[in-house]
PDB file of C-alpha atoms in Angstrom:
ATOM      1  CA  ASN A   1      -0.125  -0.051   0.056  1.00 70.00           C
ATOM      2  CA  ALA A   2       1.131   3.405  -1.087  1.00 81.00           C
ATOM      3  CA  GLY A   3      -0.629   5.006   2.093  1.00 94.00           C
ATOM      4  CA  VAL A   4      -1.654   8.635   1.715  1.00 97.00           C
ATOM      5  CA  THR A   5      -0.140  10.431  -1.552  1.00 97.00           C
ATOM      6  CA  GLN A   6      -0.081  14.083  -2.106  1.00 98.00           C
ATOM      7  CA  THR A   7       0.753  15.903  -5.147  1.00 97.00           C
ATOM      8  CA  PRO A   8       2.557  18.094  -5.790  1.00 97.00           C
ATOM      9  CA  LYS A   9       5.155  18.112  -2.968  1.00 97.00           C
ATOM     10  CA  PHE A  10       6.272  22.096  -3.871  1.00 97.00           C
ATOM     11  CA  GLN A  11       4.590  24.653  -5.573  1.00 96.00           C
ATOM     12  CA  VAL A  12       4.896  28.490  -6.117  1.00 97.00           C
ATOM     13  CA  LEU A  13       1.862  30.608  -7.035  1.00 96.00           C
ATOM     14  CA  LYS A  14       1.126  34.114  -7.682  1.00 97.00           C
ATOM     15  CA  THR A  15      -1.430  35.963  -5.949  1.00 97.00           C
ATOM     16  CA  GLY A  16      -4.999  35.431  -7.344  1.00 97.00           C
ATOM     17  CA  GLN A  17      -4.001  32.185  -9.259  1.00 97.00           C
ATOM     18  CA  SER A  18      -6.146  28.868  -8.294  1.00 96.00           C
ATOM     19  CA  MET A  19      -4.751  25.466  -7.939  1.00 95.00           C
ATOM     20  CA  THR A  20      -5.762  22.011  -6.419  1.00 98.00           C
ATOM     21  CA  LEU A  21      -3.635  20.124  -4.314  1.00 98.00           C
ATOM     22  CA  GLN A  22      -4.213  16.452  -4.791  1.00 98.00           C
ATOM     23  CA  CYS A  23      -4.509  13.597  -2.085  1.00 98.00           C
ATOM     24  CA  ALA A  24      -5.255   9.969  -2.332  1.00 98.00           C
ATOM     25  CA  GLN A  25      -5.191   7.100  -0.111  1.00 97.00           C
ATOM     26  CA  ASP A  26      -5.558   3.104  -0.912  1.00 95.00           C
ATOM     27  CA  MET A  27      -6.443   2.001   2.474  1.00 95.00           C
ATOM     28  CA  ASN A  28     -10.345   2.091   2.116  1.00 94.00           C
ATOM     29  CA  HIS A  29     -10.213   4.829   4.632  1.00 95.00           C
ATOM     30  CA  GLU A  30     -13.828   6.597   5.224  1.00 95.00           C
ATOM     31  CA  TYR A  31     -12.193   9.662   7.119  1.00 96.00           C
ATOM     32  CA  MET A  32     -10.073  12.248   5.143  1.00 97.00           C
ATOM     33  CA  SER A  33      -8.984  15.612   6.458  1.00 97.00           C
ATOM     34  CA  TRP A  34      -6.948  18.542   5.319  1.00 98.00           C
ATOM     35  CA  TYR A  35      -4.647  20.635   7.659  1.00 98.00           C
ATOM     36  CA  ARG A  36      -2.270  23.568   7.189  1.00 98.00           C
ATOM     37  CA  GLN A  37       0.862  23.754   9.282  1.00 97.00           C
ATOM     38  CA  ASP A  38       2.214  27.005  10.026  1.00 94.00           C
ATOM     39  CA  PRO A  39       5.363  27.836  12.307  1.00 85.00           C
ATOM     40  CA  GLY A  40       4.194  27.926  16.123  1.00 81.00           C
ATOM     41  CA  MET A  41       0.769  27.307  15.263  1.00 82.00           C
ATOM     42  CA  GLY A  42       0.526  23.390  15.015  1.00 88.00           C
ATOM     43  CA  LEU A  43      -1.759  21.736  12.584  1.00 95.00           C
ATOM     44  CA  ARG A  44      -5.039  23.501  11.953  1.00 95.00           C
ATOM     45  CA  LEU A  45      -7.982  21.650  10.233  1.00 95.00           C
ATOM     46  CA  ILE A  46      -9.423  23.192   7.001  1.00 97.00           C
ATOM     47  CA  HIS A  47     -11.880  20.615   5.770  1.00 97.00           C
ATOM     48  CA  TYR A  48     -12.774  17.082   6.329  1.00 96.00           C
ATOM     49  CA  SER A  49     -14.915  14.264   5.090  1.00 96.00           C
ATOM     50  CA  VAL A  50     -16.433  11.309   6.550  1.00 95.00           C
ATOM     51  CA  GLY A  51     -17.164   9.420   3.380  1.00 94.00           C
ATOM     52  CA  ALA A  52     -17.664   9.936  -0.348  1.00 94.00           C
ATOM     53  CA  GLY A  53     -20.294  12.685  -1.032  1.00 95.00           C
ATOM     54  CA  ILE A  54     -19.984  14.129   2.580  1.00 96.00           C
ATOM     55  CA  THR A  55     -17.517  17.144   3.592  1.00 97.00           C
ATOM     56  CA  ASP A  56     -17.500  19.983   6.211  1.00 96.00           C
ATOM     57  CA  GLN A  57     -15.531  22.526   7.328  1.00 96.00           C
ATOM     58  CA  GLY A  58     -12.901  22.839   9.992  1.00 94.00           C
ATOM     59  CA  GLU A  59     -11.327  25.598  11.897  1.00 92.00           C
ATOM     60  CA  VAL A  60      -9.723  27.528   8.870  1.00 95.00           C
ATOM     61  CA  PRO A  61     -12.113  26.781   5.651  1.00 97.00           C
ATOM     62  CA  ASN A  62     -12.161  30.369   4.344  1.00 96.00           C
ATOM     63  CA  GLY A  63     -10.290  30.486   0.695  1.00 96.00           C
ATOM     64  CA  TYR A  64     -10.581  26.800   0.316  1.00 97.00           C
ATOM     65  CA  ASN A  65     -12.981  24.268  -1.236  1.00 97.00           C
ATOM     66  CA  VAL A  66     -13.059  20.457  -1.296  1.00 97.00           C
ATOM     67  CA  SER A  67     -15.085  17.378  -2.767  1.00 96.00           C
ATOM     68  CA  ARG A  68     -15.176  13.926  -2.086  1.00 97.00           C
ATOM     69  CA  SER A  69     -16.405  11.925  -5.339  1.00 97.00           C
ATOM     70  CA  THR A  70     -14.807   8.747  -4.536  1.00 96.00           C
ATOM     71  CA  THR A  71     -13.471   6.971  -1.292  1.00 96.00           C
ATOM     72  CA  GLU A  72      -9.811   7.273  -2.637  1.00 97.00           C
ATOM     73  CA  ASP A  73      -9.489  10.985  -3.563  1.00 97.00           C
ATOM     74  CA  PHE A  74      -9.909  14.385  -1.347  1.00 98.00           C
ATOM     75  CA  PRO A  75      -8.790  17.394  -3.346  1.00 98.00           C
ATOM     76  CA  LEU A  76      -8.362  20.639  -1.856  1.00 98.00           C
ATOM     77  CA  ARG A  77      -8.830  23.625  -4.119  1.00 98.00           C
ATOM     78  CA  LEU A  78      -7.450  27.319  -3.740  1.00 96.00           C
ATOM     79  CA  LEU A  79      -9.929  29.706  -5.277  1.00 91.00           C
ATOM     80  CA  SER A  80      -7.671  32.746  -5.352  1.00 96.00           C
ATOM     81  CA  ALA A  81      -4.320  32.457  -3.644  1.00 96.00           C
ATOM     82  CA  ALA A  82      -3.413  34.932  -1.217  1.00 97.00           C
ATOM     83  CA  PRO A  83       0.178  35.116   0.563  1.00 96.00           C
ATOM     84  CA  SER A  84      -1.485  34.245   3.814  1.00 96.00           C
ATOM     85  CA  GLN A  85      -2.180  30.761   2.575  1.00 97.00           C
ATOM     86  CA  THR A  86       1.738  30.330   2.214  1.00 97.00           C
ATOM     87  CA  SER A  87       1.883  27.124   4.346  1.00 97.00           C
ATOM     88  CA  VAL A  88       2.721  23.345   4.456  1.00 98.00           C
ATOM     89  CA  TYR A  89      -0.614  21.157   3.597  1.00 98.00           C
ATOM     90  CA  PHE A  90      -1.348  17.932   5.027  1.00 98.00           C
ATOM     91  CA  CYS A  91      -3.681  15.453   4.169  1.00 98.00           C
ATOM     92  CA  ALA A  92      -4.680  12.666   6.516  1.00 97.00           C
ATOM     93  CA  SER A  93      -6.981   9.559   6.588  1.00 97.00           C
ATOM     94  CA  ARG A  94      -8.195   7.391   8.948  1.00 95.00           C
ATOM     95  CA  PHE A  95     -10.382   4.126   8.969  1.00 92.00           C
ATOM     96  CA  GLU A  96     -12.993   5.393  11.657  1.00 88.00           C
ATOM     97  CA  ILE A  97     -13.613   7.728  14.326  1.00 86.00           C
ATOM     98  CA  ASN A  98     -10.987   7.404  17.239  1.00 85.00           C
ATOM     99  CA  GLN A  99      -8.327   5.859  15.220  1.00 90.00           C
ATOM    100  CA  PRO A 100      -5.043   6.975  14.292  1.00 92.00           C
ATOM    101  CA  GLN A 101      -4.696   9.415  11.287  1.00 94.00           C
ATOM    102  CA  HIS A 102      -2.311   8.578   8.750  1.00 96.00           C
ATOM    103  CA  PHE A 103      -0.615  11.621   7.136  1.00 97.00           C
ATOM    104  CA  GLY A 104       0.923  12.201   3.449  1.00 98.00           C
ATOM    105  CA  ASP A 105       4.268  13.835   3.039  1.00 97.00           C
ATOM    106  CA  GLY A 106       2.694  17.233   2.568  1.00 97.00           C
ATOM    107  CA  THR A 107       2.815  20.046  -0.105  1.00 98.00           C
ATOM    108  CA  ARG A 108       4.773  23.089   0.511  1.00 97.00           C
ATOM    109  CA  LEU A 109       2.947  26.136  -1.103  1.00 97.00           C
ATOM    110  CA  SER A 110       4.299  29.518  -1.453  1.00 97.00           C
ATOM    111  CA  ILE A 111       2.193  32.297  -2.700  1.00 97.00           C
ATOM    112  CA  LEU A 112       4.088  35.414  -3.929  1.00 96.00           C
TER     113      LEU A 112
ATOM    114  CA  GLY B   1     -14.748  24.103  19.785  1.00 79.00           C
ATOM    115  CA  GLU B   2     -12.151  22.064  21.550  1.00 87.00           C
ATOM    116  CA  ASN B   3      -8.759  24.042  22.657  1.00 92.00           C
ATOM    117  CA  VAL B   4      -5.795  21.971  23.177  1.00 96.00           C
ATOM    118  CA  GLU B   5      -2.755  23.914  24.890  1.00 96.00           C
ATOM    119  CA  GLN B   6       0.925  22.303  24.994  1.00 97.00           C
ATOM    120  CA  HIS B   7       3.912  23.026  27.165  1.00 97.00           C
ATOM    121  CA  PRO B   8       6.693  23.471  27.163  1.00 97.00           C
ATOM    122  CA  SER B   9       7.280  24.868  23.585  1.00 96.00           C
ATOM    123  CA  THR B  10      10.807  23.902  23.561  1.00 97.00           C
ATOM    124  CA  LEU B  11      12.595  21.460  25.872  1.00 98.00           C
ATOM    125  CA  SER B  12      16.324  20.418  25.836  1.00 98.00           C
ATOM    126  CA  VAL B  13      17.493  17.338  27.791  1.00 98.00           C
ATOM    127  CA  GLN B  14      20.983  15.377  28.160  1.00 98.00           C
ATOM    128  CA  GLU B  15      20.763  12.084  26.456  1.00 98.00           C
ATOM    129  CA  GLY B  16      19.573   9.376  28.881  1.00 98.00           C
ATOM    130  CA  ASP B  17      17.455  11.912  30.927  1.00 98.00           C
ATOM    131  CA  SER B  18      13.497  11.742  30.861  1.00 98.00           C
ATOM    132  CA  ALA B  19      11.447  14.342  28.995  1.00 98.00           C
ATOM    133  CA  VAL B  20       7.881  15.180  29.852  1.00 98.00           C
ATOM    134  CA  ILE B  21       5.312  17.113  27.493  1.00 98.00           C
ATOM    135  CA  LYS B  22       2.142  18.285  28.964  1.00 98.00           C
ATOM    136  CA  CYS B  23      -1.220  18.804  27.200  1.00 98.00           C
ATOM    137  CA  THR B  24      -4.552  20.218  28.472  1.00 98.00           C
ATOM    138  CA  TYR B  25      -7.973  20.237  26.771  1.00 97.00           C
ATOM    139  CA  SER B  26     -11.463  21.832  27.345  1.00 96.00           C
ATOM    140  CA  ASP B  27     -14.026  19.681  25.896  1.00 94.00           C
ATOM    141  CA  SER B  28     -14.826  16.881  28.565  1.00 93.00           C
ATOM    142  CA  ALA B  29     -16.224  15.071  25.733  1.00 92.00           C
ATOM    143  CA  SER B  30     -12.654  14.341  23.931  1.00 94.00           C
ATOM    144  CA  ASN B  31     -12.194  10.825  23.960  1.00 94.00           C
ATOM    145  CA  TYR B  32      -9.222   9.999  22.069  1.00 96.00           C
ATOM    146  CA  PHE B  33      -5.504  11.429  22.520  1.00 97.00           C
ATOM    147  CA  PRO B  34      -2.788  10.513  20.004  1.00 97.00           C
ATOM    148  CA  TRP B  35       0.816  11.966  20.200  1.00 98.00           C
ATOM    149  CA  TYR B  36       2.692  12.627  17.058  1.00 98.00           C
ATOM    150  CA  LYS B  37       6.629  13.065  16.293  1.00 98.00           C
ATOM    151  CA  GLN B  38       7.492  15.123  13.303  1.00 97.00           C
ATOM    152  CA  GLU B  39      10.938  15.288  12.258  1.00 96.00           C
ATOM    153  CA  LEU B  40      12.143  18.374  10.274  1.00 93.00           C
ATOM    154  CA  GLY B  41      10.592  18.443   6.647  1.00 93.00           C
ATOM    155  CA  LYS B  42       8.762  15.081   7.270  1.00 95.00           C
ATOM    156  CA  ARG B  43       5.136  14.035   7.821  1.00 97.00           C
ATOM    157  CA  PRO B  44       3.606  13.730  11.534  1.00 97.00           C
ATOM    158  CA  GLN B  45       3.629   9.989  12.576  1.00 96.00           C
ATOM    159  CA  LEU B  46       2.034   8.433  15.652  1.00 96.00           C
ATOM    160  CA  ILE B  47       3.867   7.488  18.200  1.00 97.00           C
ATOM    161  CA  ILE B  48       1.439   6.422  20.840  1.00 98.00           C
ATOM    162  CA  ASP B  49      -2.238   7.074  21.684  1.00 97.00           C
ATOM    163  CA  ILE B  50      -4.905   6.600  24.569  1.00 96.00           C
ATOM    164  CA  ARG B  51      -8.649   6.482  24.826  1.00 93.00           C
ATOM    165  CA  SER B  52     -10.703   8.185  27.558  1.00 90.00           C
ATOM    166  CA  ASN B  53     -11.330   4.656  29.354  1.00 89.00           C
ATOM    167  CA  VAL B  54      -7.679   4.274  30.024  1.00 87.00           C
ATOM    168  CA  GLY B  55      -5.517   6.060  32.529  1.00 92.00           C
ATOM    169  CA  GLU B  56      -2.073   5.237  31.210  1.00 96.00           C
ATOM    170  CA  LYS B  57      -0.351   3.334  28.405  1.00 96.00           C
ATOM    171  CA  LYS B  58       3.306   2.412  27.848  1.00 97.00           C
ATOM    172  CA  ASP B  59       5.258   1.266  24.848  1.00 95.00           C
ATOM    173  CA  GLN B  60       8.854   0.816  25.549  1.00 96.00           C
ATOM    174  CA  ARG B  61      10.455   3.946  26.620  1.00 97.00           C
ATOM    175  CA  ILE B  62       7.260   5.989  25.722  1.00 98.00           C
ATOM    176  CA  ALA B  63       4.286   6.550  28.111  1.00 98.00           C
ATOM    177  CA  VAL B  64       1.171   8.631  28.167  1.00 98.00           C
ATOM    178  CA  THR B  65      -1.114   9.394  31.027  1.00 97.00           C
ATOM    179  CA  LEU B  66      -4.468  10.802  30.960  1.00 97.00           C
ATOM    180  CA  ASN B  67      -6.477  12.510  33.707  1.00 96.00           C
ATOM    181  CA  LYS B  68      -9.853  12.997  32.770  1.00 94.00           C
ATOM    182  CA  THR B  69     -10.770  14.966  35.955  1.00 94.00           C
ATOM    183  CA  ALA B  70      -8.097  17.560  35.438  1.00 95.00           C
ATOM    184  CA  LYS B  71      -8.650  17.194  31.446  1.00 96.00           C
ATOM    185  CA  HIS B  72      -4.783  16.894  30.969  1.00 96.00           C
ATOM    186  CA  PHE B  73      -2.590  14.125  29.461  1.00 97.00           C
ATOM    187  CA  SER B  74       1.129  13.782  29.259  1.00 98.00           C
ATOM    188  CA  LEU B  75       3.883  12.242  27.241  1.00 98.00           C
ATOM    189  CA  HIS B  76       6.795  10.737  29.035  1.00 98.00           C
ATOM    190  CA  ILE B  77      10.092   9.759  27.038  1.00 98.00           C
ATOM    191  CA  THR B  78      12.542   7.766  29.245  1.00 98.00           C
ATOM    192  CA  GLU B  79      16.115   7.386  28.576  1.00 98.00           C
ATOM    193  CA  THR B  80      16.283   9.796  25.812  1.00 98.00           C
ATOM    194  CA  GLN B  81      18.228   9.236  22.759  1.00 97.00           C
ATOM    195  CA  PRO B  82      19.477  11.861  20.069  1.00 97.00           C
ATOM    196  CA  GLU B  83      17.198  10.242  17.439  1.00 97.00           C
ATOM    197  CA  ASP B  84      14.089  11.387  19.843  1.00 98.00           C
ATOM    198  CA  SER B  85      14.951  14.890  18.709  1.00 98.00           C
ATOM    199  CA  ALA B  86      11.955  16.312  16.866  1.00 97.00           C
ATOM    200  CA  VAL B  87       8.738  18.303  17.326  1.00 97.00           C
ATOM    201  CA  TYR B  88       5.972  16.506  19.207  1.00 98.00           C
ATOM    202  CA  PHE B  89       2.503  17.267  18.944  1.00 97.00           C
ATOM    203  CA  CYS B  90      -0.542  16.217  21.224  1.00 98.00           C
ATOM    204  CA  ALA B  91      -4.168  16.055  19.944  1.00 97.00           C
ATOM    205  CA  ALA B  92      -7.567  15.506  21.189  1.00 96.00           C
ATOM    206  CA  THR B  93     -10.864  14.656  19.497  1.00 93.00           C
ATOM    207  CA  THR B  94     -14.505  13.949  20.335  1.00 86.00           C
ATOM    208  CA  GLY B  95     -14.766  12.089  16.893  1.00 85.00           C
ATOM    209  CA  ASN B  96     -14.838  14.134  13.577  1.00 85.00           C
ATOM    210  CA  GLN B  97     -12.356  16.828  14.206  1.00 91.00           C
ATOM    211  CA  PHE B  98      -8.927  16.382  15.466  1.00 93.00           C
ATOM    212  CA  TYR B  99      -7.417  19.419  17.596  1.00 94.00           C
ATOM    213  CA  PHE B 100      -3.687  19.703  17.849  1.00 95.00           C
ATOM    214  CA  GLY B 101      -1.419  21.429  20.448  1.00 96.00           C
ATOM    215  CA  THR B 102       1.180  23.935  18.971  1.00 95.00           C
ATOM    216  CA  GLY B 103       3.951  21.432  19.433  1.00 96.00           C
ATOM    217  CA  THR B 104       7.133  20.978  21.516  1.00 97.00           C
ATOM    218  CA  SER B 105      10.468  20.826  20.077  1.00 97.00           C
ATOM    219  CA  LEU B 106      12.558  18.620  21.905  1.00 98.00           C
ATOM    220  CA  THR B 107      16.454  18.415  21.522  1.00 98.00           C
ATOM    221  CA  VAL B 108      18.360  15.515  23.125  1.00 98.00           C
ATOM    222  CA  ILE B 109      21.961  16.529  23.826  1.00 97.00           C
ATOM    223  CA  PRO B 110      24.642  13.821  23.496  1.00 95.00           C
TER     224      PRO B 110
END
Protein backbone atom coordinates (compact mmCIF):
# COMPACT_ATOMS: atom_id res chain seq x y z
CA ASN A 1 0.00 0.00 0.00
CA ALA A 2 1.21 3.49 -0.82
CA GLY A 3 -0.73 4.98 2.10
CA VAL A 4 -1.62 8.67 1.66
CA THR A 5 -0.17 10.29 -1.46
CA GLN A 6 -0.06 14.05 -1.96
CA THR A 7 0.86 15.93 -5.10
CA PRO A 8 2.60 18.18 -5.83
CA LYS A 9 5.33 18.26 -3.16
CA PHE A 10 6.21 21.89 -3.86
CA GLN A 11 4.36 24.71 -5.61
CA VAL A 12 4.85 28.43 -6.10
CA LEU A 13 1.84 30.52 -7.10
CA LYS A 14 1.17 34.15 -7.78
CA THR A 15 -1.51 36.01 -5.86
CA GLY A 16 -4.91 35.43 -7.44
CA GLN A 17 -4.05 32.14 -9.13
CA SER A 18 -6.05 29.02 -8.39
CA MET A 19 -4.84 25.46 -8.00
CA THR A 20 -5.78 22.05 -6.69
CA LEU A 21 -3.76 20.02 -4.20
CA GLN A 22 -4.28 16.32 -4.74
CA CYS A 23 -4.67 13.68 -2.03
CA ALA A 24 -5.28 9.98 -2.55
CA GLN A 25 -5.31 7.03 -0.18
CA ASP A 26 -5.43 3.32 -0.92
CA MET A 27 -6.37 2.06 2.56
CA ASN A 28 -10.17 2.25 2.06
CA HIS A 29 -10.39 4.87 4.81
CA GLU A 30 -13.71 6.67 5.19
CA TYR A 31 -12.35 9.71 7.03
CA MET A 32 -10.07 12.21 5.29
CA SER A 33 -8.88 15.65 6.37
CA TRP A 34 -6.83 18.59 5.17
CA TYR A 35 -4.59 20.55 7.56
CA ARG A 36 -2.30 23.50 7.19
CA GLN A 37 0.84 23.79 9.29
CA ASP A 38 2.32 27.18 10.08
CA PRO A 39 5.29 27.87 12.38
CA GLY A 40 4.27 27.92 16.04
CA MET A 41 0.63 27.10 15.28
CA GLY A 42 0.53 23.35 15.05
CA LEU A 43 -1.84 21.68 12.60
CA ARG A 44 -5.12 23.42 11.88
CA LEU A 45 -8.05 21.66 10.22
CA ILE A 46 -9.26 23.18 6.95
CA HIS A 47 -11.93 20.72 5.75
CA TYR A 48 -12.76 17.12 6.42
CA SER A 49 -14.88 14.30 5.00
CA VAL A 50 -16.54 11.35 6.71
CA GLY A 51 -17.22 9.50 3.47
CA ALA A 52 -17.78 9.89 -0.26
CA GLY A 53 -20.15 12.78 -0.94
CA ILE A 54 -19.89 14.23 2.58
CA THR A 55 -17.64 17.16 3.51
CA ASP A 56 -17.61 19.74 6.29
CA GLN A 57 -15.63 22.76 7.41
CA GLY A 58 -12.87 22.75 9.99
CA GLU A 59 -11.25 25.63 11.91
CA VAL A 60 -9.86 27.58 8.93
CA PRO A 61 -12.00 26.89 5.80
CA ASN A 62 -12.05 30.35 4.19
CA GLY A 63 -10.46 30.45 0.75
CA TYR A 64 -10.55 26.68 0.26
CA ASN A 65 -13.00 24.23 -1.30
CA VAL A 66 -13.12 20.44 -1.19
CA SER A 67 -15.11 17.63 -2.74
CA ARG A 68 -15.19 13.88 -2.16
CA SER A 69 -16.54 12.04 -5.19
CA THR A 70 -14.73 8.77 -4.37
CA THR A 71 -13.48 7.10 -1.20
CA GLU A 72 -9.89 7.33 -2.46
CA ASP A 73 -9.56 11.00 -3.44
CA PHE A 74 -9.98 14.24 -1.52
CA PRO A 75 -8.67 17.27 -3.47
CA LEU A 76 -8.25 20.72 -1.91
CA ARG A 77 -8.87 23.74 -4.13
CA LEU A 78 -7.48 27.21 -3.56
CA LEU A 79 -9.89 29.54 -5.28
CA SER A 80 -7.81 32.74 -5.46
CA ALA A 81 -4.43 32.33 -3.78
CA ALA A 82 -3.34 34.89 -1.18
CA PRO A 83 0.07 35.29 0.53
CA SER A 84 -1.62 34.30 3.84
CA GLN A 85 -2.13 30.83 2.35
CA THR A 86 1.61 30.22 2.20
CA SER A 87 1.97 27.10 4.33
CA VAL A 88 2.63 23.39 4.40
CA TYR A 89 -0.51 21.40 3.67
CA PHE A 90 -1.04 17.88 4.97
CA CYS A 91 -3.72 15.42 4.00
CA ALA A 92 -4.63 12.67 6.48
CA SER A 93 -6.92 9.68 6.53
CA ARG A 94 -8.20 7.19 9.07
CA PHE A 95 -10.45 4.15 9.05
CA GLU A 96 -13.04 5.36 11.53
CA ILE A 97 -13.67 7.66 14.47
CA ASN A 98 -11.06 7.58 17.24
CA GLN A 99 -8.51 5.76 15.13
CA PRO A 100 -5.00 7.03 14.32
CA GLN A 101 -4.63 9.37 11.38
CA HIS A 102 -2.16 8.58 8.62
CA PHE A 103 -0.54 11.63 7.05
CA GLY A 104 0.79 12.26 3.58
CA ASP A 105 4.22 13.81 2.98
CA GLY A 106 2.79 17.31 2.61
CA THR A 107 2.70 20.03 -0.04
CA ARG A 108 4.87 23.09 0.51
CA LEU A 109 3.01 26.02 -1.04
CA SER A 110 4.34 29.54 -1.48
CA ILE A 111 2.15 32.41 -2.67
CA LEU A 112 4.01 35.42 -4.04
CA GLY B 1 -14.86 23.90 19.77
CA GLU B 2 -12.05 22.10 21.55
CA ASN B 3 -8.93 23.99 22.69
CA VAL B 4 -5.69 22.10 23.23
CA GLU B 5 -2.75 23.77 24.96
CA GLN B 6 0.72 22.23 24.96
CA HIS B 7 3.75 22.99 27.14
CA PRO B 8 6.63 23.57 26.96
CA SER B 9 7.19 24.89 23.46
CA THR B 10 10.88 23.93 23.61
CA LEU B 11 12.66 21.35 25.74
CA SER B 12 16.33 20.39 25.96
CA VAL B 13 17.50 17.33 27.87
CA GLN B 14 20.74 15.43 28.24
CA GLU B 15 20.91 12.05 26.59
CA GLY B 16 19.64 9.41 29.00
CA ASP B 17 17.41 11.81 30.93
CA SER B 18 13.62 11.80 30.82
CA ALA B 19 11.40 14.26 28.96
CA VAL B 20 7.82 15.19 29.82
CA ILE B 21 5.41 17.13 27.62
CA LYS B 22 2.02 18.21 28.93
CA CYS B 23 -1.26 19.04 27.21
CA THR B 24 -4.60 20.29 28.48
CA TYR B 25 -7.94 20.19 26.69
CA SER B 26 -11.21 22.01 27.22
CA ASP B 27 -13.97 19.72 25.94
CA SER B 28 -14.86 17.01 28.46
CA ALA B 29 -16.39 15.00 25.58
CA SER B 30 -12.95 14.44 24.01
CA ASN B 31 -12.23 10.73 24.15
CA TYR B 32 -9.15 9.98 22.03
CA PHE B 33 -5.70 11.50 22.52
CA PRO B 34 -2.88 10.69 20.05
CA TRP B 35 0.72 11.92 20.13
CA TYR B 36 2.67 12.56 16.95
CA LYS B 37 6.39 12.96 16.29
CA GLN B 38 7.48 15.13 13.38
CA GLU B 39 11.05 15.27 12.17
CA LEU B 40 12.22 18.27 10.17
CA GLY B 41 10.63 18.31 6.72
CA LYS B 42 8.73 15.08 7.32
CA ARG B 43 5.14 14.05 7.96
CA PRO B 44 3.74 13.71 11.50
CA GLN B 45 3.85 10.10 12.64
CA LEU B 46 1.84 8.53 15.44
CA ILE B 47 3.98 7.36 18.36
CA ILE B 48 1.36 6.51 20.97
CA ASP B 49 -2.30 7.12 21.72
CA ILE B 50 -4.72 6.72 24.60
CA ARG B 51 -8.47 6.49 24.89
CA SER B 52 -10.58 8.01 27.62
CA ASN B 53 -11.32 4.69 29.31
CA VAL B 54 -7.61 4.17 30.07
CA GLY B 55 -5.44 6.12 32.51
CA GLU B 56 -1.99 5.11 31.29
CA LYS B 57 -0.39 3.38 28.34
CA LYS B 58 3.23 2.40 27.80
CA ASP B 59 5.25 1.33 24.78
CA GLN B 60 8.91 0.67 25.55
CA ARG B 61 10.47 4.05 26.43
CA ILE B 62 7.30 6.04 25.74
CA ALA B 63 4.29 6.39 28.01
CA VAL B 64 1.17 8.53 28.06
CA THR B 65 -0.98 9.36 31.08
CA LEU B 66 -4.50 10.79 31.05
CA ASN B 67 -6.31 12.61 33.84
CA LYS B 68 -9.91 13.08 32.69
CA THR B 69 -10.95 14.99 35.81
CA ALA B 70 -8.25 17.61 35.32
CA LYS B 71 -8.50 17.37 31.52
CA HIS B 72 -4.82 16.92 30.91
CA PHE B 73 -2.60 14.28 29.39
CA SER B 74 1.17 13.91 29.25
CA LEU B 75 3.86 12.24 27.17
CA HIS B 76 6.80 10.70 29.00
CA ILE B 77 9.98 9.64 27.22
CA THR B 78 12.58 7.83 29.31
CA GLU B 79 16.25 7.18 28.53
CA THR B 80 16.19 9.78 25.77
CA GLN B 81 18.40 9.31 22.72
CA PRO B 82 19.56 11.82 20.07
CA GLU B 83 17.11 10.29 17.58
CA ASP B 84 14.25 11.38 19.87
CA SER B 85 15.02 14.99 18.82
CA ALA B 86 11.95 16.21 16.90
CA VAL B 87 8.75 18.22 17.31
CA TYR B 88 6.01 16.45 19.25
CA PHE B 89 2.31 17.26 18.91
CA CYS B 90 -0.56 16.23 21.12
CA ALA B 91 -4.14 16.11 19.86
CA ALA B 92 -7.66 15.56 21.14
CA THR B 93 -10.88 14.61 19.42
CA THR B 94 -14.51 13.95 20.19
CA GLY B 95 -14.95 12.18 16.83
CA ASN B 96 -14.86 13.97 13.49
CA GLN B 97 -12.37 16.75 14.17
CA PHE B 98 -8.89 16.56 15.65
CA TYR B 99 -7.49 19.55 17.54
CA PHE B 100 -3.71 19.78 17.82
CA GLY B 101 -1.45 21.46 20.31
CA THR B 102 1.13 23.93 19.02
CA GLY B 103 4.02 21.48 19.38
CA THR B 104 7.09 20.94 21.56
CA SER B 105 10.54 21.02 20.00
CA LEU B 106 12.61 18.43 21.87
CA THR B 107 16.40 18.49 21.64
CA VAL B 108 18.39 15.62 23.13
CA ILE B 109 21.98 16.68 23.79
CA PRO B 110 24.54 13.88 23.36
